[in-house]
mmCIF file of C-alpha atoms in Angstrom:
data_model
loop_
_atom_site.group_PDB
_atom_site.id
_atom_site.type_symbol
_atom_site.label_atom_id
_atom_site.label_comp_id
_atom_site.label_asym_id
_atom_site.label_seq_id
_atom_site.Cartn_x
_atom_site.Cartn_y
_atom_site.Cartn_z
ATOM 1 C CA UNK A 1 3.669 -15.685 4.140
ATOM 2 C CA UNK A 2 2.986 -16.084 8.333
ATOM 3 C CA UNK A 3 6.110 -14.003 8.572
ATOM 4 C CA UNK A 4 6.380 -13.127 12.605
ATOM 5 C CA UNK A 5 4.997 -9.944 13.716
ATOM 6 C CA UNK A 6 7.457 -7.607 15.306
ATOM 7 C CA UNK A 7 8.284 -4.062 15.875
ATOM 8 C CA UNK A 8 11.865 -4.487 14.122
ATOM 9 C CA UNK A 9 11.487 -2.181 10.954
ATOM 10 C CA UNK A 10 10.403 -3.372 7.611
ATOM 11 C CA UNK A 11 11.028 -0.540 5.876
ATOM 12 C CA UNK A 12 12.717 2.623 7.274
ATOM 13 C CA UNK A 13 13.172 5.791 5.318
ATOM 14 C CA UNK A 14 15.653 8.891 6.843
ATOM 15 C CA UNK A 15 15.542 12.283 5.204
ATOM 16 C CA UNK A 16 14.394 11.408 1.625
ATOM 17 C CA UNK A 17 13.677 14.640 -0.924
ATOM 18 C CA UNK A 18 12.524 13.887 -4.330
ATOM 19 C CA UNK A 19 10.887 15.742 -7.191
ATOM 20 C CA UNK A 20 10.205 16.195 -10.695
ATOM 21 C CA UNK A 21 13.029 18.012 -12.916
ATOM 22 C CA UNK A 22 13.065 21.281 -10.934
ATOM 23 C CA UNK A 23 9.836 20.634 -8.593
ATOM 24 C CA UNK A 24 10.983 19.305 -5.106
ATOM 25 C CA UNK A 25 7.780 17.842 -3.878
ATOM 26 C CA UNK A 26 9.647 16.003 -0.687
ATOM 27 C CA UNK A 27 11.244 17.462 1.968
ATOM 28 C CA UNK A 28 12.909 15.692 4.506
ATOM 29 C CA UNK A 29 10.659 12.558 5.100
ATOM 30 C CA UNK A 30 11.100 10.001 8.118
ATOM 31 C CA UNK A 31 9.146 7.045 7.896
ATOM 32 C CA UNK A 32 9.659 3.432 9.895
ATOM 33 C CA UNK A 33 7.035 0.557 8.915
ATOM 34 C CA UNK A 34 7.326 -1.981 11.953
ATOM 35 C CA UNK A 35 7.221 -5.682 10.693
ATOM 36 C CA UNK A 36 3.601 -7.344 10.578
ATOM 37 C CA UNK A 37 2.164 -3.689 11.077
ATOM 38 C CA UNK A 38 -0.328 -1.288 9.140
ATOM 39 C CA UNK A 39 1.054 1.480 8.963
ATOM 40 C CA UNK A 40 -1.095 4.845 6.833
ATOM 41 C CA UNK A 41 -0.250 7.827 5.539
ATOM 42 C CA UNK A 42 -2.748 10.811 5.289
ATOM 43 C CA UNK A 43 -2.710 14.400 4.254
ATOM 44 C CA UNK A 44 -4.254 16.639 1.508
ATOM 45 C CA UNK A 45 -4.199 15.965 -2.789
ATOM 46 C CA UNK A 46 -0.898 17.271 -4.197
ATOM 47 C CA UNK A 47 1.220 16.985 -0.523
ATOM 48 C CA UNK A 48 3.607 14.542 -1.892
ATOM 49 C CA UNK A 49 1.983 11.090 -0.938
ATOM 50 C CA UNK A 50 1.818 9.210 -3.974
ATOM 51 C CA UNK A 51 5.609 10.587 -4.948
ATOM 52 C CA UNK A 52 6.669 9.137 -1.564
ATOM 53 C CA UNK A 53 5.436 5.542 -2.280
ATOM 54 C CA UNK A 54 7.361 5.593 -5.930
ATOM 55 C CA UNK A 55 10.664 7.254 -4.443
ATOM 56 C CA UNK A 56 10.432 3.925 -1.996
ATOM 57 C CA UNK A 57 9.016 1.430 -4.476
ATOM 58 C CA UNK A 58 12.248 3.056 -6.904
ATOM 59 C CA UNK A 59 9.808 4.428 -9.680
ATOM 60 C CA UNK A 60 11.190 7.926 -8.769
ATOM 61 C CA UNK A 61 14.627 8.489 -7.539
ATOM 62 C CA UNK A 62 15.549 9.994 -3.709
ATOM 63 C CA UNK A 63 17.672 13.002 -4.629
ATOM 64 C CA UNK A 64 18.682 12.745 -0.435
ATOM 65 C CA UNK A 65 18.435 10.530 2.280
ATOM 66 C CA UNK A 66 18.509 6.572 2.148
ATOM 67 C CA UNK A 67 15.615 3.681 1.625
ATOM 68 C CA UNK A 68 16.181 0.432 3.801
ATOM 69 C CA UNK A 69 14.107 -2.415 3.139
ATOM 70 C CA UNK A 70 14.309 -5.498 5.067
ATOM 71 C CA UNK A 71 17.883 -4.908 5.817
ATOM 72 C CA UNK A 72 18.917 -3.587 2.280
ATOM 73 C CA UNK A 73 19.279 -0.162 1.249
ATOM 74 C CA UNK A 74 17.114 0.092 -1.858
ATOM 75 C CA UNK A 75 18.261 4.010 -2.208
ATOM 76 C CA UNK A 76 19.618 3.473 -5.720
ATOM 77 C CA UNK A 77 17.775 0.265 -6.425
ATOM 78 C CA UNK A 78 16.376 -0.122 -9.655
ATOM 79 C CA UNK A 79 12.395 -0.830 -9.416
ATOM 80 C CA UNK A 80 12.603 -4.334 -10.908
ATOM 81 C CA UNK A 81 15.270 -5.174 -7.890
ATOM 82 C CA UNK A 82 13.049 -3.467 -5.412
ATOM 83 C CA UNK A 83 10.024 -6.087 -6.490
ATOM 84 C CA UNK A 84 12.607 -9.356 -6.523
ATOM 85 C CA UNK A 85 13.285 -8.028 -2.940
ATOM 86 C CA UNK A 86 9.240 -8.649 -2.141
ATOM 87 C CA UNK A 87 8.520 -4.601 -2.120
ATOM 88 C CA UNK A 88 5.166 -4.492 -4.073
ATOM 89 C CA UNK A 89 3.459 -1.066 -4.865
ATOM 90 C CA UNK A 90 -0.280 -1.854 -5.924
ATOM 91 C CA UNK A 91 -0.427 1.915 -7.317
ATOM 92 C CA UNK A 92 -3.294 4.520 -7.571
ATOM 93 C CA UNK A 93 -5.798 4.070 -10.477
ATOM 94 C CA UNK A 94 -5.482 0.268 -10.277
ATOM 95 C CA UNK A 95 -3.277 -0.148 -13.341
ATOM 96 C CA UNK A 96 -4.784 -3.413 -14.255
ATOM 97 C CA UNK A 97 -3.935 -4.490 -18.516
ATOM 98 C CA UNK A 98 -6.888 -4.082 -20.773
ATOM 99 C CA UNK A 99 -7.703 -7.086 -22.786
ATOM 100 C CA UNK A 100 -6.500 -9.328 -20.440
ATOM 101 C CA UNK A 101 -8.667 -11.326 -18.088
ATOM 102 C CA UNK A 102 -8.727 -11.400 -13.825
ATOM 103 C CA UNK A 103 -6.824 -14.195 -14.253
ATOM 104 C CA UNK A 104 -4.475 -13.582 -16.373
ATOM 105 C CA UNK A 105 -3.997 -9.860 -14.434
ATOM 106 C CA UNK A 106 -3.224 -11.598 -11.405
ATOM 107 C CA UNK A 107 -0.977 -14.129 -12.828
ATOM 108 C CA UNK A 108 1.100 -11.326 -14.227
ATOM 109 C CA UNK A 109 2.236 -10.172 -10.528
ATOM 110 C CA UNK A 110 3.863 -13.729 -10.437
ATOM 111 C CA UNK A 111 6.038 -12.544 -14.003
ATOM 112 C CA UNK A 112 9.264 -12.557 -11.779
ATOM 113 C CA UNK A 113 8.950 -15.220 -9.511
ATOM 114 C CA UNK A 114 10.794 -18.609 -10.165
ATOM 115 C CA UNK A 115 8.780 -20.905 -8.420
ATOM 116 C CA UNK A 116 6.868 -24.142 -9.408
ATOM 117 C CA UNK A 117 3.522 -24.062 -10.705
ATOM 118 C CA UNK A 118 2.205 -25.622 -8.407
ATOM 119 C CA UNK A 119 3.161 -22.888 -5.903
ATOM 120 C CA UNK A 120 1.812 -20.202 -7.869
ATOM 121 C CA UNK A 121 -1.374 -22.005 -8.235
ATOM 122 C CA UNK A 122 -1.766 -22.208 -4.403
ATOM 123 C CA UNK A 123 -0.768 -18.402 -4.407
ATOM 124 C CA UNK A 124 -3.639 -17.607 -6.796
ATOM 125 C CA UNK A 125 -6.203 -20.181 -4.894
ATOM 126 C CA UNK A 126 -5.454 -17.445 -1.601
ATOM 127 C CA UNK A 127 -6.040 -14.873 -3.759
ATOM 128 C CA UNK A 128 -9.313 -16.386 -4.624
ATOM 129 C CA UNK A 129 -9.827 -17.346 -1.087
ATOM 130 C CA UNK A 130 -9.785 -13.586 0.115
ATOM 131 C CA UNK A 131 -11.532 -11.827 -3.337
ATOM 132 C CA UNK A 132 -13.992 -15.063 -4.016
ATOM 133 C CA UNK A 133 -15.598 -12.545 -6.475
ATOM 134 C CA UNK A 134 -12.121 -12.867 -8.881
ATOM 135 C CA UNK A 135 -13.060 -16.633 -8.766
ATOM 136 C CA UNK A 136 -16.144 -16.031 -10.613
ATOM 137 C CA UNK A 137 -14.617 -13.318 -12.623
ATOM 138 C CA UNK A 138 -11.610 -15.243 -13.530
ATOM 139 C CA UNK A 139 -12.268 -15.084 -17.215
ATOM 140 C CA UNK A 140 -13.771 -11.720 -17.638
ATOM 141 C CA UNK A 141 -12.073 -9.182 -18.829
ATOM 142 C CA UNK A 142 -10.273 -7.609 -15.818
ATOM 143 C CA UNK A 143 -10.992 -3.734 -16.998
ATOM 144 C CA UNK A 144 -14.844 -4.549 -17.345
ATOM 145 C CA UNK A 145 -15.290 -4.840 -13.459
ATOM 146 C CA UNK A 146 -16.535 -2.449 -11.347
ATOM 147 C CA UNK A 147 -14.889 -0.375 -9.865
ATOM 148 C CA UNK A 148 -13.951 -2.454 -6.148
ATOM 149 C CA UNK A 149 -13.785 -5.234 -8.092
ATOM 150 C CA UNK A 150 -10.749 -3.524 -10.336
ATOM 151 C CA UNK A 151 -9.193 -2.568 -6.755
ATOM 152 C CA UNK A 152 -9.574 -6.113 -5.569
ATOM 153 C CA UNK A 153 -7.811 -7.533 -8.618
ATOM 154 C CA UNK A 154 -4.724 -5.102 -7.956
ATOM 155 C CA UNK A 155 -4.231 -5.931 -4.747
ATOM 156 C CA UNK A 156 -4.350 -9.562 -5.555
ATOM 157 C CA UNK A 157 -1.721 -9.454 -8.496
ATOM 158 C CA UNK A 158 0.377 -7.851 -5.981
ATOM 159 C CA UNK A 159 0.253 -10.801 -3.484
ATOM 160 C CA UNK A 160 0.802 -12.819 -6.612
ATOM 161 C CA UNK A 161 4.591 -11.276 -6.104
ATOM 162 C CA UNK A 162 4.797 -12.931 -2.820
ATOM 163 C CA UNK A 163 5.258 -8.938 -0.632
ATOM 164 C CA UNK A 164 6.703 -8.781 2.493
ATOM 165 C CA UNK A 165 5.527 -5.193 2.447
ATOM 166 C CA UNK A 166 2.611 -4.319 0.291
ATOM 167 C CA UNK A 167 2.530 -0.254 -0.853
ATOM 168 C CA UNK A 168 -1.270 0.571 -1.775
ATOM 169 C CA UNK A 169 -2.327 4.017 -2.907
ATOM 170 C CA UNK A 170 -5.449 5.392 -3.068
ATOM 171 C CA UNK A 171 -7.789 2.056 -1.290
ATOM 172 C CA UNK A 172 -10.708 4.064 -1.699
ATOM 173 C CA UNK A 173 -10.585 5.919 -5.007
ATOM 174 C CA UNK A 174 -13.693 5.753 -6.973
ATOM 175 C CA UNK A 175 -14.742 3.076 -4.463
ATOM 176 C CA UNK A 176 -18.697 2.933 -2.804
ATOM 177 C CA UNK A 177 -18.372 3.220 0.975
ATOM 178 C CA UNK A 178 -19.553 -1.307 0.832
ATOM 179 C CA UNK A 179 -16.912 -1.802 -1.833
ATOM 180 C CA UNK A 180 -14.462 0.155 0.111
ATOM 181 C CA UNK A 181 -15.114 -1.787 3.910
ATOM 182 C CA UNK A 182 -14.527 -4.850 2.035
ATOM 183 C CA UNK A 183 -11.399 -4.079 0.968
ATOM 184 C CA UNK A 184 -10.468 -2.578 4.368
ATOM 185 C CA UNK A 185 -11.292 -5.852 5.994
ATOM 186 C CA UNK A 186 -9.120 -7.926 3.334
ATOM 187 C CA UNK A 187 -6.442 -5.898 4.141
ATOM 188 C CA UNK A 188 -6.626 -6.826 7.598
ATOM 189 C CA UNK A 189 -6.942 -10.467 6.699
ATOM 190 C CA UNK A 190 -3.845 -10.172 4.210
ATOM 191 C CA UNK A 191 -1.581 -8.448 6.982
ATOM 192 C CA UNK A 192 -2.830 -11.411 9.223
ATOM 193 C CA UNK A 193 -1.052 -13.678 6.792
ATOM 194 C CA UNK A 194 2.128 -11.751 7.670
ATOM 195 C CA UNK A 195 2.338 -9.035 4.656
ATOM 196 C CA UNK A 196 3.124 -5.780 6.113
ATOM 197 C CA UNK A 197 1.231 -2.654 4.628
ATOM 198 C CA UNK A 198 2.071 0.522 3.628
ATOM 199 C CA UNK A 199 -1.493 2.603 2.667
ATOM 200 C CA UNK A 200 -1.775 6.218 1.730
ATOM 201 C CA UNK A 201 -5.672 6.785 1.987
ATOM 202 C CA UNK A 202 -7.820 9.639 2.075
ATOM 203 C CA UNK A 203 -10.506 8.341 4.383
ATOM 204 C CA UNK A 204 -8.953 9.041 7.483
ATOM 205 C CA UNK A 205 -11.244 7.158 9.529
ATOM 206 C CA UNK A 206 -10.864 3.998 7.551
ATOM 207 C CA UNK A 207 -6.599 4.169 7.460
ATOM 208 C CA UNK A 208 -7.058 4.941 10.793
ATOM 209 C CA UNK A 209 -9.663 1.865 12.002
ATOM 210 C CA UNK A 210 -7.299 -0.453 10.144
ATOM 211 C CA UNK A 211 -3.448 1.153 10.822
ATOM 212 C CA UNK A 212 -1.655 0.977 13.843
ATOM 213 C CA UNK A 213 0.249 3.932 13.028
ATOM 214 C CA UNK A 214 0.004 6.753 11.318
ATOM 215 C CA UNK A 215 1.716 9.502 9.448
ATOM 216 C CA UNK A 216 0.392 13.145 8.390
ATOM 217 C CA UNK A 217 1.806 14.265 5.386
ATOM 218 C CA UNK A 218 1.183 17.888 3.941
ATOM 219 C CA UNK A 219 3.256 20.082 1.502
ATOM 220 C CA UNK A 220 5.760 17.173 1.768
ATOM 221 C CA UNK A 221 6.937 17.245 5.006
ATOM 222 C CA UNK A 222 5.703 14.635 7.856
ATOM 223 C CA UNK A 223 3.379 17.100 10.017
ATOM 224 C CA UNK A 224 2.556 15.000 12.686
ATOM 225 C CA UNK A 225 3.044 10.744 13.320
ATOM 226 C CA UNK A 226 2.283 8.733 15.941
ATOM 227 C CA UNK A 227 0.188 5.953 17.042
ATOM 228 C CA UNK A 228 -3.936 6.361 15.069
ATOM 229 C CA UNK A 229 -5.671 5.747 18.452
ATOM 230 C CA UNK A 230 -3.783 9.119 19.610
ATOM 231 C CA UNK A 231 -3.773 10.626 16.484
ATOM 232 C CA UNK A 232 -7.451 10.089 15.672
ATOM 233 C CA UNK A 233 -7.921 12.518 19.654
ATOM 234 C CA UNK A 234 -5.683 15.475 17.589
ATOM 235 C CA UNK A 235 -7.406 18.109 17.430
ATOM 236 C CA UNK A 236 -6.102 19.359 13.844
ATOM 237 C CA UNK A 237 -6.587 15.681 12.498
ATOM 238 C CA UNK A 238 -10.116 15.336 13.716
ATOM 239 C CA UNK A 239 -10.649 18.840 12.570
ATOM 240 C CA UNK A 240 -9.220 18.892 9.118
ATOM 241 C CA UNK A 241 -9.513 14.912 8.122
ATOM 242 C CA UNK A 242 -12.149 13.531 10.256
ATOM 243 C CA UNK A 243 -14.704 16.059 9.765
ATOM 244 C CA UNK A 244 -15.331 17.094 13.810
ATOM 245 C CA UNK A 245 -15.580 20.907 14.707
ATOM 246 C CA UNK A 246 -12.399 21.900 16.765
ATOM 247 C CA UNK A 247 -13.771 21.763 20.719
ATOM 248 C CA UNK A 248 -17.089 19.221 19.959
ATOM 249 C CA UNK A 249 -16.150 15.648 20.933
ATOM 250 C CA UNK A 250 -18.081 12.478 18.891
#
């Protein structure tokens, strides 16, 4: 990890629609993830923010526009080269494998990487390191966690891969407002490591406190983007995400 924070793109995405057979759900979407940077997406259920992470991740495939990751236009890419690249999408729901313990969940993110043991052991001791609770949990079965504790183990057996960007959808979903600023504040340790982010979230505040930038998404089109410190003064943000009458400051 320690990759070198700078504002040369990561990941840049120009005009991308996608869909579902004859359902376009994407319209035009421009996206730029800086290097070393946080970067959130926001906006409504059913506005096209989980199909946006799997058109980029390649679990759904950009009818228009291109995908460039880290140089390489992933456009076409098949999902498996996408992950070999170091583009790791810790998806919504958790997805962890029943019947198989924390440890054995997070040692599955590794399943593609052809490096010594001993590296992957040092991977998994960081892991531990930043979710000390997986320590403990290492042989329990990774399903029979709570809820945070689930969310923790995804996000782990994606660093597992080794990401230079990290995609996470949903943080907060099903979460307790404890479990979820714990998580929050990993994230900030993990990007401190040198793993860029990528995090659609639907607690605005909490994308925002954490993100350096920001994109609104609704009825798949970018609405607004733009630094969160700005964005978080927007009237229609603070008014329709953030909870604030329109006209009454905090």
């Amino acid at each position: 990890m320690n990759q070198t924070s700078t504002d040369t793109p990561i990941l840049r995405v120009n005009g991308v629609t996608a869909g579902y057979g004859d359902v376009q759900v994407l319209w035009g979407i421009d996206l730029t993830v800086p290097k070393g940077k946080i970067v959130s997406i926001v906006g409504p259920n059913g506005t096209g923010k989980t199909t946006l992470l799997l058109a980029i991740s390649g679990m759904v495939r950009a009818r228009t526009g291109s995908i460039v990751f880290n140089g390489e236009d992933i456009t076409r890419a098949r999902a498996d080269h996408v992950v070999q690249k170091g583009l790791i999408h810790v998806p919504e729901g958790r997805r962890l494998f029943p019947g198989l313990s924390v440890r054995d969940n997070l040692l599955l993110g590794a399943y593609t990487r052809r490096d010594s043991a001993a590296e992957i052991a040092r991977d998994l001791d960081f892991v531990y390191t930043i979710f000390p609770i997986l320590a403990k949990r290492a042989n329990q079965g990774a399903t029979t966690m709570s809820g945070g504790e689930q969310q923790m183990c995804a996000i782990g057996r994606g660093i597992m891969a080794r990401p230079k960007l990290l995609l996470i959808d949903e943080l907060s979903l099903g979460l307790s407002p404890k479990a979820l600023e714990l998580l929050a504040e990993s994230l900030v340790r993990i990007n401190q490591e040198g793993v860029s982010i990528l995090l659609v979230e639907q607690d605005v505040m909490t994308a925002f406190e954490i993100a350096s930038h920001a994109y609104v998404i609704e009825s798949g089109r970018v609405r607004l983007s733009g630094d969160t410190r700005t964005l978080s003064q927007d009237p229609m943000v603070r008014s329709a995400y953030m909870g604030f009458q329109t006209g009454v400051s905090a």
